[in-house]
Short mmCIF file of C-alpha atoms in Angstrom, two decimals:
data_model
loop_
_atom_site.label_atom_id
_atom_site.label_comp_id
_atom_site.label_asym_id
_atom_site.label_seq_id
_atom_site.Cartn_x
_atom_site.Cartn_y
_atom_site.Cartn_z
CA MET A 1 6.25 24.99 -47.60
CA LEU A 2 5.59 29.05 -47.60
CA TRP A 3 8.00 28.44 -50.48
CA PHE A 4 5.63 26.30 -52.19
CA LEU A 5 2.60 28.57 -51.33
CA LEU A 6 3.90 31.79 -53.70
CA LEU A 7 5.05 29.84 -55.85
CA ILE A 8 1.17 28.46 -57.36
CA SER A 9 0.58 32.57 -56.62
CA ILE A 10 3.40 32.76 -59.35
CA ILE A 11 2.26 30.21 -61.33
CA SER A 12 -0.81 31.64 -62.13
CA GLY A 13 -0.41 35.27 -61.93
CA SER A 14 2.74 35.80 -64.02
CA TYR A 15 3.56 32.06 -65.36
CA ALA A 16 2.09 32.82 -68.99
CA GLN A 17 5.11 35.40 -69.42
CA PHE A 18 7.13 33.23 -70.39
CA GLU A 19 5.28 32.71 -73.93
CA ASN A 20 5.38 36.33 -74.71
CA TYR A 21 8.79 35.23 -75.83
CA GLU A 22 9.34 34.04 -78.97
CA GLN A 23 12.07 31.90 -77.49
CA ASN A 24 14.17 28.36 -78.16
CA TYR A 25 16.38 26.08 -75.69
CA GLY A 26 18.35 23.07 -75.87
CA TYR A 27 21.05 20.60 -74.98
CA VAL A 28 24.66 20.49 -77.44
CA THR A 29 26.21 17.39 -76.62
CA VAL A 30 29.32 19.32 -77.19
CA ARG A 31 32.17 16.28 -75.65
CA PRO A 32 30.82 12.45 -74.75
CA GLY A 33 29.81 13.47 -71.30
CA ALA A 34 29.54 17.46 -71.81
CA HIS A 35 26.12 18.47 -71.83
CA MET A 36 26.20 22.33 -72.09
CA PHE A 37 22.81 24.30 -72.24
CA TYR A 38 21.55 27.21 -74.02
CA TRP A 39 18.47 29.20 -74.13
CA LEU A 40 17.88 32.41 -77.07
CA PHE A 41 15.50 35.20 -76.68
CA HIS A 42 13.81 36.24 -80.18
CA THR A 43 14.64 40.63 -80.36
CA THR A 44 11.09 42.27 -79.81
CA ALA A 45 12.25 45.41 -82.09
CA ASN A 46 9.45 45.99 -84.70
CA VAL A 47 11.28 43.84 -87.53
CA ALA A 48 10.35 42.33 -90.82
CA ASN A 49 12.33 39.78 -89.26
CA TYR A 50 14.38 39.25 -85.77
CA THR A 51 17.13 37.73 -88.22
CA GLU A 52 17.88 41.60 -89.24
CA ARG A 53 19.44 42.18 -85.74
CA PRO A 54 22.43 41.08 -84.37
CA LEU A 55 22.68 37.25 -82.39
CA ILE A 56 24.45 38.69 -79.28
CA VAL A 57 25.50 36.23 -77.05
CA TRP A 58 25.18 36.29 -73.33
CA LEU A 59 28.80 34.88 -70.92
CA GLN A 60 29.02 34.97 -67.31
CA GLY A 61 32.07 35.25 -65.15
CA GLY A 62 32.77 32.98 -61.66
CA PRO A 63 33.85 30.71 -63.37
CA GLY A 64 30.83 28.62 -62.45
CA GLY A 65 28.86 31.89 -62.44
CA SER A 66 25.33 31.21 -64.76
CA SER A 67 24.61 32.98 -67.39
CA THR A 68 20.62 31.43 -67.76
CA GLY A 69 19.89 32.56 -64.64
CA ILE A 70 21.57 35.54 -63.10
CA GLY A 71 22.11 37.17 -66.63
CA ASN A 72 18.95 36.69 -67.83
CA PHE A 73 16.67 37.32 -63.98
CA ASP A 74 19.44 40.34 -62.94
CA ILE A 75 20.76 41.82 -65.42
CA LEU A 76 19.49 41.71 -69.32
CA GLY A 77 16.96 39.16 -69.61
CA PRO A 78 13.29 40.18 -70.73
CA LEU A 79 11.95 38.73 -66.84
CA ASP A 80 13.20 40.33 -63.95
CA LEU A 81 13.01 37.93 -61.21
CA SER A 82 10.01 39.11 -60.66
CA LEU A 83 8.79 37.68 -63.54
CA GLN A 84 7.79 41.33 -64.82
CA GLU A 85 8.29 42.42 -68.08
CA ARG A 86 12.19 44.72 -67.60
CA ASN A 87 12.01 47.52 -69.17
CA TYR A 88 16.34 47.87 -70.42
CA THR A 89 16.10 44.14 -71.43
CA TRP A 90 18.74 43.87 -74.19
CA VAL A 91 16.19 41.70 -76.24
CA LYS A 92 14.29 44.75 -77.11
CA ASN A 93 16.15 46.06 -79.40
CA PHE A 94 18.50 41.75 -80.38
CA ASN A 95 18.48 38.29 -79.91
CA VAL A 96 20.29 37.54 -76.53
CA LEU A 97 21.23 34.11 -76.12
CA PHE A 98 21.87 32.91 -72.86
CA VAL A 99 25.09 29.95 -72.09
CA ASP A 100 25.52 27.91 -68.72
CA ASN A 101 29.05 27.89 -69.61
CA PRO A 102 31.28 26.17 -69.18
CA VAL A 103 30.62 23.30 -68.18
CA GLY A 104 29.19 22.18 -65.62
CA THR A 105 27.37 25.80 -64.95
CA GLY A 106 23.60 25.96 -64.18
CA PHE A 107 21.51 24.15 -65.95
CA SER A 108 25.23 22.45 -67.82
CA TYR A 109 25.76 19.45 -66.74
CA VAL A 110 28.44 16.59 -66.88
CA ASP A 111 27.82 12.48 -66.68
CA ASP A 112 31.55 13.12 -64.46
CA LEU A 113 33.42 15.74 -63.08
CA GLN A 114 36.09 14.16 -64.97
CA TYR A 115 34.43 15.79 -67.82
CA LEU A 116 34.81 19.45 -66.29
CA THR A 117 37.62 22.14 -68.53
CA THR A 118 41.31 22.78 -67.24
CA THR A 119 41.72 26.15 -69.48
CA ASN A 120 40.66 28.69 -71.19
CA ASP A 121 40.14 27.32 -74.52
CA GLU A 122 38.96 24.20 -73.13
CA ILE A 123 36.41 25.89 -72.45
CA ALA A 124 36.43 28.50 -75.78
CA LEU A 125 36.43 24.59 -77.80
CA ASP A 126 33.70 23.39 -75.73
CA PHE A 127 31.76 27.25 -77.43
CA VAL A 128 31.91 26.34 -80.44
CA GLU A 129 30.53 22.87 -80.34
CA LEU A 130 27.79 24.71 -78.41
CA MET A 131 27.31 27.34 -81.11
CA ARG A 132 28.10 24.50 -83.95
CA GLY A 133 24.66 22.89 -82.80
CA PHE A 134 23.26 25.74 -82.47
CA TYR A 135 23.33 27.04 -86.52
CA ARG A 136 21.98 22.94 -86.54
CA ASP A 137 18.73 24.07 -84.70
CA ASN A 138 18.98 27.03 -85.14
CA PRO A 139 20.31 27.90 -88.71
CA GLU A 140 18.18 31.18 -89.98
CA PHE A 141 20.66 32.37 -87.07
CA GLU A 142 23.73 31.93 -89.33
CA GLY A 143 25.67 34.56 -91.01
CA VAL A 144 23.72 36.39 -89.15
CA PRO A 145 26.65 39.30 -87.19
CA LEU A 146 27.15 36.91 -83.84
CA TYR A 147 28.65 39.97 -80.97
CA ILE A 148 29.81 38.33 -77.92
CA TYR A 149 29.10 39.73 -74.37
CA GLY A 150 31.31 38.75 -71.39
CA GLN A 151 31.54 40.08 -67.96
CA SER A 152 33.83 38.78 -65.15
CA TYR A 153 35.42 35.76 -66.23
CA GLY A 154 32.85 35.52 -69.25
CA GLY A 155 34.78 38.37 -70.44
CA LYS A 156 38.36 36.53 -70.36
CA MET A 157 36.34 33.30 -71.64
CA ALA A 158 35.52 35.62 -74.57
CA ILE A 159 38.75 36.39 -75.55
CA ASP A 160 39.71 33.11 -76.62
CA MET A 161 36.29 31.65 -77.95
CA GLY A 162 37.57 34.28 -80.32
CA ILE A 163 40.33 33.38 -81.47
CA ARG A 164 38.18 30.03 -81.98
CA ILE A 165 35.25 30.63 -83.48
CA ARG A 166 37.26 32.91 -86.17
CA GLU A 167 39.29 29.76 -87.16
CA ALA A 168 35.70 27.33 -87.35
CA GLU A 169 35.00 30.37 -89.67
CA SER A 170 38.66 30.43 -91.80
CA ALA A 171 38.01 27.00 -91.92
CA ASN A 172 34.70 27.00 -93.25
CA THR A 173 33.53 24.50 -90.39
CA ILE A 174 30.72 26.70 -88.85
CA ASN A 175 28.93 29.39 -90.90
CA SER A 176 28.82 32.33 -87.71
CA ASN A 177 29.83 35.74 -88.17
CA LEU A 178 31.77 36.92 -85.19
CA ARG A 179 31.86 40.69 -85.79
CA GLY A 180 31.98 42.04 -81.84
CA ILE A 181 33.83 40.93 -78.52
CA ALA A 182 33.14 42.80 -74.86
CA MET A 183 34.89 42.50 -71.61
CA GLY A 184 32.97 43.96 -69.20
CA ASN A 185 34.45 44.50 -65.88
CA ALA A 186 36.42 41.49 -67.52
CA TRP A 187 39.50 38.61 -64.99
CA ILE A 188 41.68 39.67 -67.81
CA SER A 189 45.28 40.37 -66.48
CA PRO A 190 44.00 38.95 -62.63
CA ILE A 191 47.93 40.03 -61.00
CA ASP A 192 47.35 44.00 -62.73
CA ALA A 193 43.77 43.86 -60.86
CA THR A 194 44.97 41.32 -57.48
CA LEU A 195 48.24 44.93 -57.06
CA THR A 196 45.42 47.60 -57.78
CA TRP A 197 43.31 47.09 -54.83
CA GLY A 198 44.85 48.85 -52.54
CA PRO A 199 45.69 51.90 -54.02
CA GLN A 200 41.98 51.65 -55.34
CA LEU A 201 40.76 51.74 -51.78
CA LEU A 202 43.19 54.21 -50.70
CA ALA A 203 42.52 56.62 -53.19
CA ALA A 204 39.30 56.32 -51.15
CA GLY A 205 39.46 56.27 -47.92
CA LEU A 206 38.36 52.91 -47.39
CA VAL A 207 41.69 51.54 -46.08
CA ASP A 208 44.06 53.49 -44.27
CA GLN A 209 48.02 53.18 -44.62
CA ALA A 210 48.01 50.16 -42.30
CA GLY A 211 45.27 48.16 -44.59
CA PHE A 212 46.77 48.87 -47.54
CA GLU A 213 50.02 48.15 -46.69
CA GLU A 214 48.44 45.18 -45.95
CA ILE A 215 47.14 44.62 -48.82
CA GLN A 216 49.61 45.74 -50.93
CA ARG A 217 51.49 42.25 -49.48
CA HIS A 218 49.93 39.65 -49.47
CA ALA A 219 49.27 41.13 -54.23
CA ARG A 220 52.55 40.95 -54.30
CA GLU A 221 52.86 37.43 -52.67
CA ALA A 222 50.31 37.05 -55.86
CA GLU A 223 52.72 38.37 -58.17
CA ARG A 224 55.36 36.58 -57.46
CA LEU A 225 54.21 33.33 -56.90
CA PHE A 226 52.72 33.77 -60.14
CA ASN A 227 56.44 34.69 -61.33
CA ILE A 228 57.15 31.69 -60.77
CA GLY A 229 55.44 29.59 -62.16
CA GLN A 230 53.34 28.52 -59.28
CA PHE A 231 50.37 28.90 -60.57
CA VAL A 232 47.46 27.17 -58.43
CA ALA A 233 49.43 28.74 -55.33
CA SER A 234 49.59 31.92 -57.06
CA THR A 235 45.60 31.53 -56.76
CA ASN A 236 45.36 30.81 -53.48
CA GLN A 237 47.08 34.21 -52.59
CA TRP A 238 44.51 36.15 -54.10
CA ALA A 239 42.48 34.41 -51.92
CA ALA A 240 43.89 35.87 -49.63
CA THR A 241 44.81 39.09 -50.05
CA GLN A 242 40.45 38.27 -51.07
CA GLN A 243 39.92 38.05 -47.23
CA ALA A 244 43.34 40.96 -46.09
CA VAL A 245 40.63 43.54 -48.00
CA PHE A 246 38.05 41.98 -45.86
CA ARG A 247 39.38 42.46 -43.23
CA SER A 248 40.83 46.30 -43.62
CA THR A 249 37.88 47.86 -44.76
CA THR A 250 35.06 45.41 -42.97
CA ARG A 251 33.22 44.24 -44.84
CA VAL A 252 34.04 47.05 -48.26
CA ASP A 253 31.66 44.46 -51.04
CA PHE A 254 34.07 43.56 -53.48
CA TYR A 255 31.44 44.18 -56.60
CA ASN A 256 30.86 48.35 -55.46
CA ILE A 257 32.47 50.29 -53.04
CA LEU A 258 29.85 52.08 -52.15
CA THR A 259 28.79 49.63 -50.17
CA LYS A 260 29.29 46.44 -47.70
CA MET A 261 29.23 42.91 -48.31
CA PRO A 262 25.62 41.33 -47.11
CA ALA A 263 25.98 39.64 -43.85
CA PHE A 264 24.38 35.93 -45.50
CA GLN A 265 28.60 35.99 -47.26
CA PRO A 266 31.27 34.27 -45.42
CA ASP A 267 32.86 35.86 -43.02
CA THR A 268 36.58 36.11 -42.18
CA PHE A 269 36.26 32.71 -40.47
CA GLN A 270 35.98 30.69 -43.63
CA ASP A 271 39.69 30.04 -45.19
CA ALA A 272 40.97 32.51 -48.11
CA TYR A 273 40.19 30.21 -50.86
CA SER A 274 36.80 29.02 -49.86
CA PHE A 275 36.05 32.99 -49.10
CA ALA A 276 37.01 33.86 -52.45
CA ARG A 277 36.48 31.37 -53.89
CA ASP A 278 32.87 32.71 -53.37
CA ILE A 279 33.10 36.31 -54.12
CA MET A 280 33.91 35.51 -57.58
CA VAL A 281 31.08 32.79 -58.19
CA ARG A 282 28.53 35.31 -57.95
CA ASP A 283 29.73 37.34 -60.33
CA GLY A 284 28.16 41.06 -59.46
CA LEU A 285 23.84 38.32 -58.50
CA GLN A 286 22.02 41.50 -57.24
CA THR A 287 23.29 42.05 -53.24
CA THR A 288 19.94 41.96 -51.91
CA ILE A 289 18.01 39.21 -53.59
CA ASP A 290 17.53 37.03 -51.89
CA SER A 291 16.37 38.98 -48.95
CA ILE A 292 14.16 41.05 -51.72
CA ALA A 293 12.39 38.54 -52.69
CA SER A 294 11.49 37.43 -48.88
CA GLU A 295 10.65 41.09 -48.77
CA ARG A 296 7.64 40.45 -51.26
CA GLN A 297 7.26 37.45 -50.68
CA GLN A 298 8.69 35.72 -53.73
CA LEU A 299 10.84 33.40 -55.13
CA THR A 300 14.27 32.97 -54.62
CA LEU A 301 16.94 32.70 -58.22
CA ASP A 302 17.53 28.72 -56.75
CA GLN A 303 14.20 28.02 -56.64
CA LEU A 304 13.20 29.83 -59.87
CA MET A 305 14.94 27.92 -62.00
CA ASN A 306 14.50 24.84 -60.50
CA THR A 307 10.94 25.24 -59.73
CA ILE A 308 9.31 27.38 -62.36
CA VAL A 309 11.96 27.83 -65.49
CA LYS A 310 13.60 23.79 -65.07
CA GLN A 311 9.59 22.32 -65.88
CA TRP A 312 9.55 25.43 -68.62
CA LEU A 313 12.80 24.43 -70.41
CA GLY A 314 11.81 20.64 -70.19
CA ILE A 315 15.27 20.07 -68.10
CA PRO A 316 16.34 16.55 -67.03
CA GLU A 317 15.09 15.92 -63.04
CA HIS A 318 18.40 14.92 -62.48
CA VAL A 319 19.63 18.46 -62.80
CA VAL A 320 19.90 21.07 -60.54
CA TRP A 321 20.78 24.21 -61.56
CA SER A 322 23.08 26.73 -58.51
CA SER A 323 23.72 30.32 -59.88
CA SER A 324 27.12 29.12 -59.30
CA SER A 325 29.35 26.21 -59.46
CA SER A 326 32.63 25.56 -57.40
CA PRO A 327 33.62 22.52 -58.59
CA VAL A 328 33.67 24.23 -61.56
CA PHE A 329 35.33 26.87 -59.75
CA ASN A 330 37.99 24.83 -58.14
CA THR A 331 38.51 22.55 -61.48
CA LEU A 332 39.59 25.83 -63.59
CA ARG A 333 42.12 26.86 -60.53
CA GLY A 334 45.09 26.16 -62.06
CA ASP A 335 44.42 28.69 -64.75
CA PHE A 336 42.42 31.37 -62.91
CA MET A 337 44.94 33.76 -62.08
CA LYS A 338 46.71 33.73 -65.82
CA PRO A 339 46.23 36.73 -68.37
CA VAL A 340 44.63 36.92 -71.51
CA THR A 341 46.70 39.30 -73.10
CA GLU A 342 48.55 37.72 -74.96
CA SER A 343 45.01 36.33 -76.82
CA ILE A 344 44.08 40.07 -76.77
CA GLU A 345 47.25 40.88 -79.05
CA LYS A 346 46.88 38.82 -81.51
CA LEU A 347 42.55 39.10 -81.95
CA LEU A 348 43.62 42.70 -82.84
CA ASN A 349 46.87 42.35 -84.90
CA GLU A 350 45.08 39.50 -87.39
CA THR A 351 41.66 40.46 -87.22
CA ASP A 352 38.80 43.39 -87.63
CA ILE A 353 36.90 41.78 -85.54
CA ILE A 354 35.79 45.11 -82.73
CA LEU A 355 37.59 43.80 -79.37
CA SER A 356 35.15 46.66 -76.35
CA LYS A 357 36.21 46.56 -72.50
CA TYR A 358 34.21 48.25 -70.53
CA ASN A 359 34.09 48.92 -66.90
CA GLY A 360 31.85 49.93 -63.41
CA ASN A 361 34.17 52.81 -62.34
CA LEU A 362 32.48 51.56 -58.25
CA ASP A 363 33.87 47.73 -58.87
CA LEU A 364 36.71 46.68 -56.53
CA ILE A 365 37.57 42.51 -57.96
CA CYS A 366 37.94 44.10 -61.61
CA ASN A 367 38.64 47.33 -60.87
CA THR A 368 39.34 50.31 -63.54
CA PRO A 369 43.02 50.80 -62.66
CA GLY A 370 43.86 46.84 -62.83
CA GLN A 371 42.09 47.27 -66.41
CA LEU A 372 44.25 50.28 -67.58
CA LEU A 373 47.91 48.65 -67.30
CA TRP A 374 47.18 46.26 -68.85
CA VAL A 375 46.07 47.78 -71.72
CA ASP A 376 48.30 50.34 -71.33
CA ARG A 377 50.65 47.96 -72.01
CA LEU A 378 49.19 45.81 -75.43
CA GLN A 379 51.00 46.14 -78.54
CA TRP A 380 49.31 46.07 -81.68
CA PRO A 381 49.73 48.57 -84.52
CA GLY A 382 46.95 50.72 -83.55
CA ALA A 383 48.65 51.27 -80.00
CA GLU A 384 50.08 55.09 -80.43
CA GLY A 385 47.17 55.98 -81.64
CA TYR A 386 44.50 54.32 -79.08
CA LYS A 387 46.80 56.29 -76.52
CA ASN A 388 46.95 59.55 -78.47
CA ALA A 389 43.45 59.24 -78.88
CA PRO A 390 40.79 61.46 -77.17
CA ARG A 391 38.41 60.63 -73.71
CA MET A 392 35.32 61.71 -75.18
CA PRO A 393 32.72 62.03 -72.84
CA ILE A 394 29.61 59.66 -72.70
CA TRP A 395 25.81 61.75 -72.29
CA GLU A 396 22.35 60.20 -71.94
CA ASN A 397 19.29 62.09 -71.81
CA ASN A 398 21.50 65.21 -69.92
CA ARG A 399 23.33 62.66 -67.75
CA LEU A 400 27.00 61.91 -67.80
CA GLU A 401 27.07 58.66 -67.87
CA GLY A 402 30.68 57.81 -68.56
CA TYR A 403 33.53 58.55 -70.56
CA TYR A 404 35.42 56.25 -73.66
CA LYS A 405 37.99 56.16 -76.11
CA SER A 406 38.26 54.39 -79.34
CA TYR A 407 41.18 53.29 -82.31
CA GLY A 408 40.89 51.23 -84.90
CA ASN A 409 38.73 48.14 -83.59
CA PHE A 410 39.61 48.52 -80.12
CA ARG A 411 37.47 50.72 -77.61
CA PHE A 412 37.41 51.89 -73.80
CA PHE A 413 34.42 52.48 -71.83
CA TRP A 414 34.24 54.24 -68.78
CA ILE A 415 30.98 53.35 -66.58
CA ASN A 416 29.69 56.01 -63.93
CA GLU A 417 27.59 55.28 -61.59
CA ALA A 418 27.79 51.60 -61.82
CA GLY A 419 30.64 48.19 -60.01
CA HIS A 420 30.99 45.25 -61.36
CA SER A 421 27.34 44.50 -63.68
CA ALA A 422 27.12 47.97 -65.58
CA PRO A 423 24.76 46.46 -67.52
CA ARG A 424 22.52 46.04 -64.97
CA ASP A 425 23.88 49.14 -62.84
CA ASN A 426 23.38 51.40 -65.63
CA PRO A 427 21.88 50.90 -68.94
CA ALA A 428 22.06 54.12 -70.14
CA GLY A 429 25.44 54.06 -69.87
CA LEU A 430 25.90 50.47 -71.09
CA LEU A 431 23.57 51.74 -74.54
CA GLU A 432 26.52 53.89 -76.42
CA VAL A 433 28.45 50.12 -75.75
CA LEU A 434 25.84 48.65 -77.53
CA ARG A 435 25.31 52.02 -80.14
CA ASP A 436 29.55 51.49 -80.82
CA MET A 437 29.97 47.72 -81.25
CA THR A 438 26.60 47.23 -83.73
CA SER A 439 25.68 50.24 -84.40
CA PHE A 440 22.00 49.29 -83.30
CA PRO A 441 19.43 50.17 -80.88
#
């Protein structure tokens, strides 16, 4: 009953703020039985027409994390969980499109679980259909520069989306204008990430030698299973490696090694796969978000999305929003450990699309050491030039926010004082990523 009274209070005090933003939203049936939801916010930049600024698509990770909820209210949308204006929202400079992807995530839904996606390419094909529907609903955005930003598993999905979108553009079946893809703390090469958890934790003093060796034993087994094509078993072993980290570090937060996982997260008595899945689909959701809501007597994200937001957007009654979808994650279990480095090479070798890799240096689950390994192995014409390029500092307001290195159409950004969700943890550092790719702000 308390949350209902809080709902009435918030509606009377803040609900009208949704109306302060020009926006559009809706469903696109990407396949029979599969319905994907998008929520667009037009930029508030001082321009004659909002289409003068690029369109940025934000993809949450997991897979199964909701962009319309986590990405919007917890990371970079115009309003925060309190429905107060966020001063570093990307909407100040860009049109931002939040997509609940893959189908079955957030407000997106399927008529039957058989319609969930099983591979990254299926996800990409659905995304192309989503964008076709988006342009039908919003034709003024045809030809507007398009950039796809994906966090965590969203970064992995964005790569194959880029390939399929460019194919559709070349075939003149979509009027998009894809210019760039950003991979934020992305799940690009899972084995590289898993094998470097132990060394990173040992170097940071967060495990002793015995803990390091235990973590590495599990990680090497995940690698062995992957190498012999046992992809589901490799996913299960990746999960066991996460649990070994959890035990050896006394609950270090996989999304920020300077903090520990909150008490409401899974404990060591949960089976390893469910434990790891529930961590992954959280995808950087602010660990204290529920406790903050409780302290301030506000709605949790789940309550907000299933009451005020659901009513505002006119979501069908049978659709229940959740921050993460276990069925989506489970259905992709066989694809989870597969890398997309060959797809990155295809984009670098065959297109002029800008590829930016940015990483919060305090992340563990998609850590910087693991990212550097696959970057150094990339085969593309600019590989040698990139390796020899200088690493330059990122200064914002006399603060060192990180470093960057670039050559041709590939960039790498190291973001200081940030964990898994760098745009939320260090918005000033992300300004350089946005500025480099789009020439704004």
